[in-house]
Coordinates of C-alpha atoms in Angstrom, one line a residue:
X1 CA 0.0 0.0 -0.1
X2 CA 1.3 3.4 -0.9
X3 CA 2.0 5.8 2.0
X4 CA 0.3 8.9 0.5
X5 CA 0.8 10.9 3.6
X6 CA 4.6 10.4 3.4
X7 CA 4.6 11.9 -0.1
X8 CA 2.7 15.0 1.1
X9 CA 5.1 15.3 4.2
X10 CA 8.2 15.0 2.0
X11 CA 7.1 18.3 0.3
X12 CA 7.1 20.0 3.8
X13 CA 10.5 18.8 5.0
X14 CA 12.7 21.5 3.5
X15 CA 10.6 24.2 5.3
X16 CA 10.5 22.2 8.5
X17 CA 14.3 21.8 8.4
X18 CA 14.9 25.5 7.6
X19 CA 12.8 26.4 10.6
X20 CA 14.3 23.9 13.1
X21 CA 16.4 26.5 14.9
X22 CA 13.5 28.9 15.1
X23 CA 11.3 26.2 16.5
X24 CA 13.9 25.4 19.2
X25 CA 14.2 29.1 20.1
X26 CA 10.4 29.4 20.4
X27 CA 10.3 26.2 22.5
X28 CA 7.1 25.1 20.6
X29 CA 6.0 24.1 17.1
X30 CA 4.4 27.0 15.0
X31 CA 0.8 27.0 14.3
X32 CA 1.8 27.1 10.5
X33 CA 3.7 23.8 10.9
X34 CA 0.9 22.1 12.8
X35 CA -1.6 23.3 10.1
X36 CA 0.6 22.0 7.3
X37 CA 1.0 18.6 9.1
X38 CA -2.8 18.6 9.7
X39 CA -3.5 19.3 6.0
X40 CA -1.0 16.5 5.0
X41 CA -3.1 14.0 7.0
X42 CA -0.5 13.1 9.6
X43 CA -2.8 13.4 12.7
X44 CA -5.5 11.4 11.1
X45 CA -3.4 8.3 10.1
X46 CA -4.3 6.3 13.2
X47 CA -7.8 7.9 13.6
X48 CA -10.9 5.7 13.2
X49 CA -12.4 5.8 9.8
X50 CA -15.8 6.4 11.5
X51 CA -14.5 9.9 12.4
X52 CA -12.7 10.8 9.2
X53 CA -9.4 9.0 9.9
X54 CA -7.2 6.9 7.6
X55 CA -7.1 4.0 10.0
X56 CA -3.9 3.1 8.3
X57 CA -1.2 0.4 8.9
X58 CA 0.8 1.8 11.8
X59 CA 4.1 1.0 10.0
X60 CA 3.2 3.9 7.6
X61 CA 2.7 6.3 10.5
X62 CA 6.1 5.5 12.0
X63 CA 7.7 6.0 8.6
X64 CA 6.2 9.5 8.4
X65 CA 7.4 10.3 12.0
X66 CA 10.9 9.3 11.1
X67 CA 10.9 11.4 8.1
X68 CA 9.7 14.5 9.9
X69 CA 12.1 13.8 12.8
X70 CA 15.0 13.7 10.4
X71 CA 14.3 17.4 9.5
X72 CA 13.5 18.6 12.9
X73 CA 13.5 16.4 16.1
X74 CA 11.0 18.5 18.0
X75 CA 8.5 18.6 15.2
X76 CA 8.8 14.8 14.6
X77 CA 8.3 14.2 18.3
X78 CA 5.1 16.3 18.5
X79 CA 3.8 14.8 15.3
X80 CA 4.3 11.4 16.7
X81 CA 2.8 12.1 20.1
X82 CA -0.1 14.0 18.9
X83 CA -0.5 11.5 16.1
X84 CA -0.7 8.5 18.3
X85 CA -3.4 9.8 20.5
X86 CA -6.3 9.4 18.0
X87 CA -5.5 5.7 18.1
X88 CA -5.7 5.7 21.9
X89 CA -9.0 7.6 21.9
X90 CA -10.3 5.0 19.5
X91 CA -10.2 2.5 22.5
X92 CA -12.4 4.7 24.6
X93 CA -16.2 4.6 24.9
X94 CA -17.8 5.9 21.7
X95 CA -19.4 8.7 23.6
X96 CA -15.9 10.1 24.3
X97 CA -14.9 9.8 20.7
X98 CA -18.0 11.6 19.6
X99 CA -17.4 14.3 22.1
X100 CA -13.9 15.0 20.7
X101 CA -14.4 14.5 17.0
X102 CA -18.2 15.0 16.5
X103 CA -17.8 18.5 15.3
X104 CA -14.2 18.7 14.2
X105 CA -12.3 15.5 13.2
X106 CA -9.1 17.5 13.2
X107 CA -9.3 18.1 16.9
X108 CA -5.9 17.3 18.6
X109 CA -5.2 15.6 21.9
X110 CA -2.2 15.9 24.1
X111 CA -1.2 13.7 27.0
X112 CA 0.8 13.1 30.2
X113 CA 0.3 9.5 31.3
X114 CA 2.1 9.5 34.7
X115 CA -0.6 8.4 37.2
X116 CA -0.6 11.7 39.0
X117 CA -4.3 12.4 39.2
X118 CA -6.3 11.8 42.3
X119 CA -9.8 10.5 41.5
X120 CA -12.6 10.8 43.9
X121 CA -15.8 8.7 42.9
X122 CA -18.9 11.0 42.5
X123 CA -22.2 10.2 40.9
X124 CA -21.7 9.5 37.2
X125 CA -17.9 9.6 37.3
X126 CA -15.0 11.1 39.2
X127 CA -13.7 14.4 40.5
X128 CA -10.1 14.7 39.4
X129 CA -7.3 16.9 40.5
X130 CA -3.6 16.9 39.8
X131 CA -0.5 18.5 38.1
X132 CA 1.1 16.8 35.1
X133 CA 4.4 17.7 33.5
X134 CA 5.8 17.0 30.1
X135 CA 2.8 17.3 27.9
X136 CA 4.3 17.7 24.4
X137 CA 2.4 19.9 22.0
X138 CA -0.1 20.9 24.7
X139 CA -0.7 24.3 23.2
X140 CA -2.2 22.9 20.0
X141 CA -4.6 20.5 21.7
X142 CA -8.2 20.9 22.9
X143 CA -8.2 17.7 25.0
X144 CA -5.7 15.9 27.2
X145 CA -5.3 12.2 28.1
X146 CA -4.0 12.2 31.7
X147 CA -2.9 9.5 34.0
X148 CA -5.0 8.8 37.2
X149 CA -4.9 6.6 40.1
X150 CA -7.9 5.2 42.0
X151 CA -7.2 4.8 45.7
X152 CA -8.9 2.8 48.5
X153 CA -10.3 3.9 51.8
X154 CA -6.7 3.8 53.3
X155 CA -5.1 5.7 50.4
X156 CA -3.7 2.5 48.8
X157 CA -3.5 2.4 45.0
X158 CA -6.5 0.3 43.5
X159 CA -6.2 0.9 39.7
X160 CA -4.3 3.0 37.2
X161 CA -6.4 4.8 34.6
X162 CA -6.3 7.2 31.7
X163 CA -8.7 10.1 31.9
X164 CA -9.9 12.4 29.0
X165 CA -10.2 16.1 30.0
X166 CA -11.3 19.0 27.8
X167 CA -9.3 22.2 27.5
X168 CA -11.7 24.2 29.7
X169 CA -11.0 21.9 32.6
X170 CA -7.2 22.5 32.8
X171 CA -4.6 25.2 32.9
X172 CA -1.3 25.2 31.1
X173 CA 1.8 26.5 32.7
X174 CA 4.8 27.3 30.5
X175 CA 7.9 25.6 32.1
X176 CA 9.5 23.7 29.3
X177 CA 13.2 24.8 28.9
X178 CA 15.2 21.6 28.2
X179 CA 18.5 20.7 26.7
X180 CA 17.0 18.7 23.9
X181 CA 13.7 18.5 22.0
X182 CA 13.4 22.2 23.0
X183 CA 10.7 23.0 20.5
X184 CA 8.2 20.4 21.7
X185 CA 6.5 22.8 24.2
X186 CA 6.2 20.0 26.7
X187 CA 4.6 22.1 29.3
X188 CA 2.6 21.6 32.5
X189 CA -1.1 20.8 32.9
X190 CA -3.1 21.5 36.2
X191 CA -6.5 20.2 36.9
X192 CA -8.5 21.3 40.0
X193 CA -11.5 19.3 41.0
X194 CA -12.8 18.7 37.5
X195 CA -15.7 16.3 36.9
X196 CA -14.9 13.5 34.5
X197 CA -17.8 11.2 33.5
X198 CA -17.3 7.5 33.6
X199 CA -17.2 7.2 29.8
X200 CA -14.1 9.3 29.7
X201 CA -12.2 7.0 32.0
X202 CA -10.2 3.9 30.8
X203 CA -8.6 1.5 33.1
X204 CA -5.1 0.6 32.0
X205 CA -5.7 -3.1 32.7
X206 CA -8.5 -3.1 30.2
X207 CA -6.1 -1.7 27.6
X208 CA -3.4 -4.2 28.3
X209 CA -6.0 -7.1 28.0
X210 CA -7.1 -5.6 24.6
X211 CA -10.6 -5.0 25.9
X212 CA -11.2 -1.4 25.5
X213 CA -14.9 -0.3 24.9
X214 CA -13.9 1.4 21.7
X215 CA -13.1 -2.0 20.1
X216 CA -16.8 -2.7 20.0
X217 CA -17.3 0.1 17.4
X218 CA -13.8 0.3 15.9
X219 CA -13.4 -3.3 14.8
X220 CA -10.5 -2.9 12.4
X221 CA -7.1 -4.7 13.1
X222 CA -5.5 -1.3 14.1
X223 CA -7.4 -1.3 17.3
X224 CA -6.5 -4.9 18.2
X225 CA -2.8 -4.1 18.7
X226 CA -1.4 -3.7 22.2
X227 CA -1.0 -0.1 23.5
X228 CA 2.5 -1.1 24.7
X229 CA 3.6 -1.5 21.1
X230 CA 1.7 1.3 19.5
X231 CA 2.7 4.0 22.0
X232 CA 6.3 3.0 22.9
X233 CA 7.1 2.7 19.2
X234 CA 5.7 6.2 18.7
X235 CA 8.2 7.3 21.3
X236 CA 11.2 5.4 19.7
X237 CA 10.4 6.4 16.1
X238 CA 11.3 10.1 16.5
X239 CA 14.6 9.2 18.2
X240 CA 15.6 6.9 15.3
X241 CA 14.4 9.5 12.8
X242 CA 16.5 12.2 14.3
X243 CA 19.6 9.9 14.1
X244 CA 18.8 8.8 10.6
X245 CA 18.5 12.5 9.5
X246 CA 21.8 13.3 11.4
X247 CA 23.5 10.4 9.4
X248 CA 22.4 12.1 6.1
X249 CA 23.5 15.5 7.3
X250 CA 26.9 14.0 8.4
X251 CA 27.5 12.5 5.0
X252 CA 26.7 15.8 3.2
X253 CA 28.7 17.9 5.7
X254 CA 31.8 15.7 5.9
X255 CA 32.1 14.7 2.3
X256 CA 34.0 17.9 1.4
X257 CA 35.8 18.5 4.7
X258 CA 39.5 18.8 4.7
X259 CA 41.3 18.1 8.0
X260 CA 43.7 20.7 9.2
X261 CA 45.3 18.4 11.8
X262 CA 46.1 14.7 12.2
X263 CA 48.1 14.8 9.0
X264 CA 45.5 16.7 7.0
X265 CA 43.8 15.1 3.9
X266 CA 40.2 14.7 3.0
X267 CA 38.0 13.4 5.7
X268 CA 36.3 10.8 3.5
X269 CA 39.6 9.0 2.9
X270 CA 40.0 8.3 6.6
X271 CA 39.4 4.6 7.0
X272 CA 38.3 5.1 10.6
X273 CA 35.6 7.6 9.4
X274 CA 34.5 5.0 6.8
X275 CA 34.1 2.4 9.5
X276 CA 32.1 4.8 11.6
X277 CA 29.7 5.4 8.7
X278 CA 29.3 1.8 8.2
X279 CA 28.6 1.0 11.8
X280 CA 26.1 3.9 12.2
X281 CA 24.2 3.0 9.1
X282 CA 23.9 -0.6 10.2
X283 CA 22.5 0.4 13.7
X284 CA 19.9 2.7 12.1
X285 CA 18.9 0.0 9.7
X286 CA 18.7 -2.6 12.4
X287 CA 16.5 -0.4 14.6
X288 CA 14.0 0.3 11.8
X289 CA 13.9 -3.2 10.3
X290 CA 13.2 -4.9 13.6
X291 CA 10.5 -2.5 14.8
X292 CA 8.8 -2.5 11.4
X293 CA 8.9 -6.4 11.4
X294 CA 7.2 -6.6 14.8
X295 CA 4.5 -3.9 14.1
X296 CA 3.9 -5.7 10.8
X297 CA 3.5 -9.0 12.5
X298 CA 1.1 -7.7 15.1
X299 CA -1.0 -6.0 12.4
X300 CA -1.1 -9.1 10.2
X301 CA -2.1 -11.3 13.2
X302 CA -4.9 -8.8 14.1
X303 CA -6.0 -8.7 10.5
X304 CA -6.3 -12.4 10.4
X305 CA -8.2 -12.7 13.6
X306 CA -5.3 -14.5 15.3
X307 CA -4.2 -14.4 18.9
X308 CA -1.7 -11.7 19.8
X309 CA 0.9 -13.9 21.6
X310 CA 2.7 -12.8 24.7
X311 CA 6.0 -13.8 22.9
X312 CA 5.3 -11.3 20.1
X313 CA 4.3 -8.6 22.5
X314 CA 7.5 -9.1 24.5
X315 CA 9.6 -9.3 21.3
X316 CA 8.1 -6.0 20.1
X317 CA 9.0 -4.3 23.4
X318 CA 12.5 -5.8 23.4
X319 CA 13.2 -4.5 19.9
X320 CA 11.7 -1.1 20.5
X321 CA 14.0 -0.3 23.5
X322 CA 17.0 -1.8 21.7
X323 CA 16.1 0.2 18.6
X324 CA 16.4 3.4 20.7
X325 CA 19.6 2.2 22.2
X326 CA 21.1 1.3 18.8
X327 CA 20.2 4.8 17.4
X328 CA 21.8 6.5 20.4
X329 CA 25.0 4.5 19.8
X330 CA 25.0 5.5 16.2
X331 CA 24.7 9.2 16.9
X332 CA 27.5 8.9 19.5
X333 CA 29.7 7.5 16.8
X334 CA 28.8 10.3 14.3
X335 CA 29.0 13.1 16.8
X336 CA 32.4 12.0 18.2
X337 CA 34.0 12.1 14.7
X338 CA 32.2 15.2 13.4
X339 CA 34.8 17.5 14.6
X340 CA 34.8 20.9 16.5
X341 CA 32.8 22.7 13.8
X342 CA 29.7 20.6 14.7
X343 CA 29.7 22.0 18.3
X344 CA 28.4 25.4 17.3
X345 CA 24.8 25.9 18.6
X346 CA 22.3 25.5 15.9
X347 CA 24.5 23.1 13.9
X348 CA 22.1 20.2 12.8
X349 CA 24.5 17.6 14.1
X350 CA 24.8 18.9 17.6
X351 CA 21.0 19.6 17.7
X352 CA 20.3 16.1 16.6
X353 CA 22.6 14.7 19.3
X354 CA 20.8 16.7 22.0
X355 CA 17.3 15.8 20.6
X356 CA 18.1 12.1 20.4
X357 CA 19.4 11.9 23.9
X358 CA 16.4 13.9 25.3
X359 CA 14.0 11.4 23.6
X360 CA 16.1 8.6 24.9
X361 CA 15.3 9.3 28.5
X362 CA 11.6 8.8 28.1
X363 CA 10.4 6.0 30.4
X364 CA 9.1 4.1 27.3
X365 CA 12.7 4.0 26.1
X366 CA 14.1 2.4 29.4
X367 CA 16.2 -0.4 27.9
X368 CA 16.7 -2.4 31.1
X369 CA 13.0 -2.5 31.8
X370 CA 12.0 -3.6 28.4
X371 CA 14.7 -6.3 28.3
X372 CA 13.9 -7.5 31.8
X373 CA 10.3 -8.2 30.7
X374 CA 11.5 -10.1 27.7
X375 CA 13.8 -12.2 29.8
X376 CA 11.1 -13.1 32.3
X377 CA 8.9 -14.3 29.5
X378 CA 11.8 -16.3 27.8
X379 CA 12.4 -18.1 31.1
X380 CA 8.6 -18.9 31.4
X381 CA 8.0 -16.6 34.3
X382 CA 4.7 -14.7 34.6
X383 CA 4.9 -11.1 33.1
X384 CA 2.4 -8.7 34.6
X385 CA 3.0 -5.3 33.3
X386 CA 0.8 -2.8 31.4
X387 CA 3.7 -1.8 29.2
X388 CA 3.5 -5.2 27.3

């Protein structure tokens, strides 16, 4: 199947790349860029067809994310995060979907999934309060998916949830000033005693068991794939895309460089530089190939009505965290050999290095956690984790 959105996005990449430094300085994506990505269909790729979405194979979505991230890491990150939320909303009760997309199918949703929110049961739903950090692209969204925690009478955690809250029910505080992904506008959300009806609450256990109420109305294979794969791959894909873009920039920049030290000569004739390029290219390819293989396997199993095995879920998580690790290893090799000229602020190579490492610290990219889960499963031990 042709990835038509990718074709439209490629036409935007020169402008996105040219504006990368301005995006970083502004610490948010411009409305113009968000509008262009909306028009290209990026944010509808994983949206239910019932609400004007493309409901596409997620491999195509990640391909688009990598392409955007190669031009600007911050723009790619926001495109991925805002673009994966329509898929998540598709798992909610249809009343919630209609509330968000009924009048405008281009409505965007931000998130902060840490279970910060305190939920007090009230008639018809819950009263929710909390402060959530790191909500990427929050300024462009009219709704937010926020992590909540149900507690017992003694204050003990009873259940982790995701709640859907409209813009009128939360405040945004501008606090984002980070070393990398500076243009993502990942600011803070505050909710004070907002009423959230029951139909706008999803229990994370339901999601991990592939039993969201939205699956009753969104019956396509896209909505039968585990959250742990769809979301974590959306966090890894921008990092890999940043590194892939850095690799291309590295080749273009270093091809004509002449060394003034270490004996001089053309950089491209240095056999150590040649080895670095080969290793970096292989790490990037391995990251993409393994993750695309797993997502394809999941999508094909869902399309055929087959069981999504725990082994495949664990393998997908394993290769996702290792994909990020491989990408970071590749960019370390490139940055180390790029020379002092690449240290100047605003240089695409140094910005990519910062952006990739900033994305790498997201909890979804925690290598040891992902590998430990796979190891438990490989040994036949029980795996009880919502991120599988």
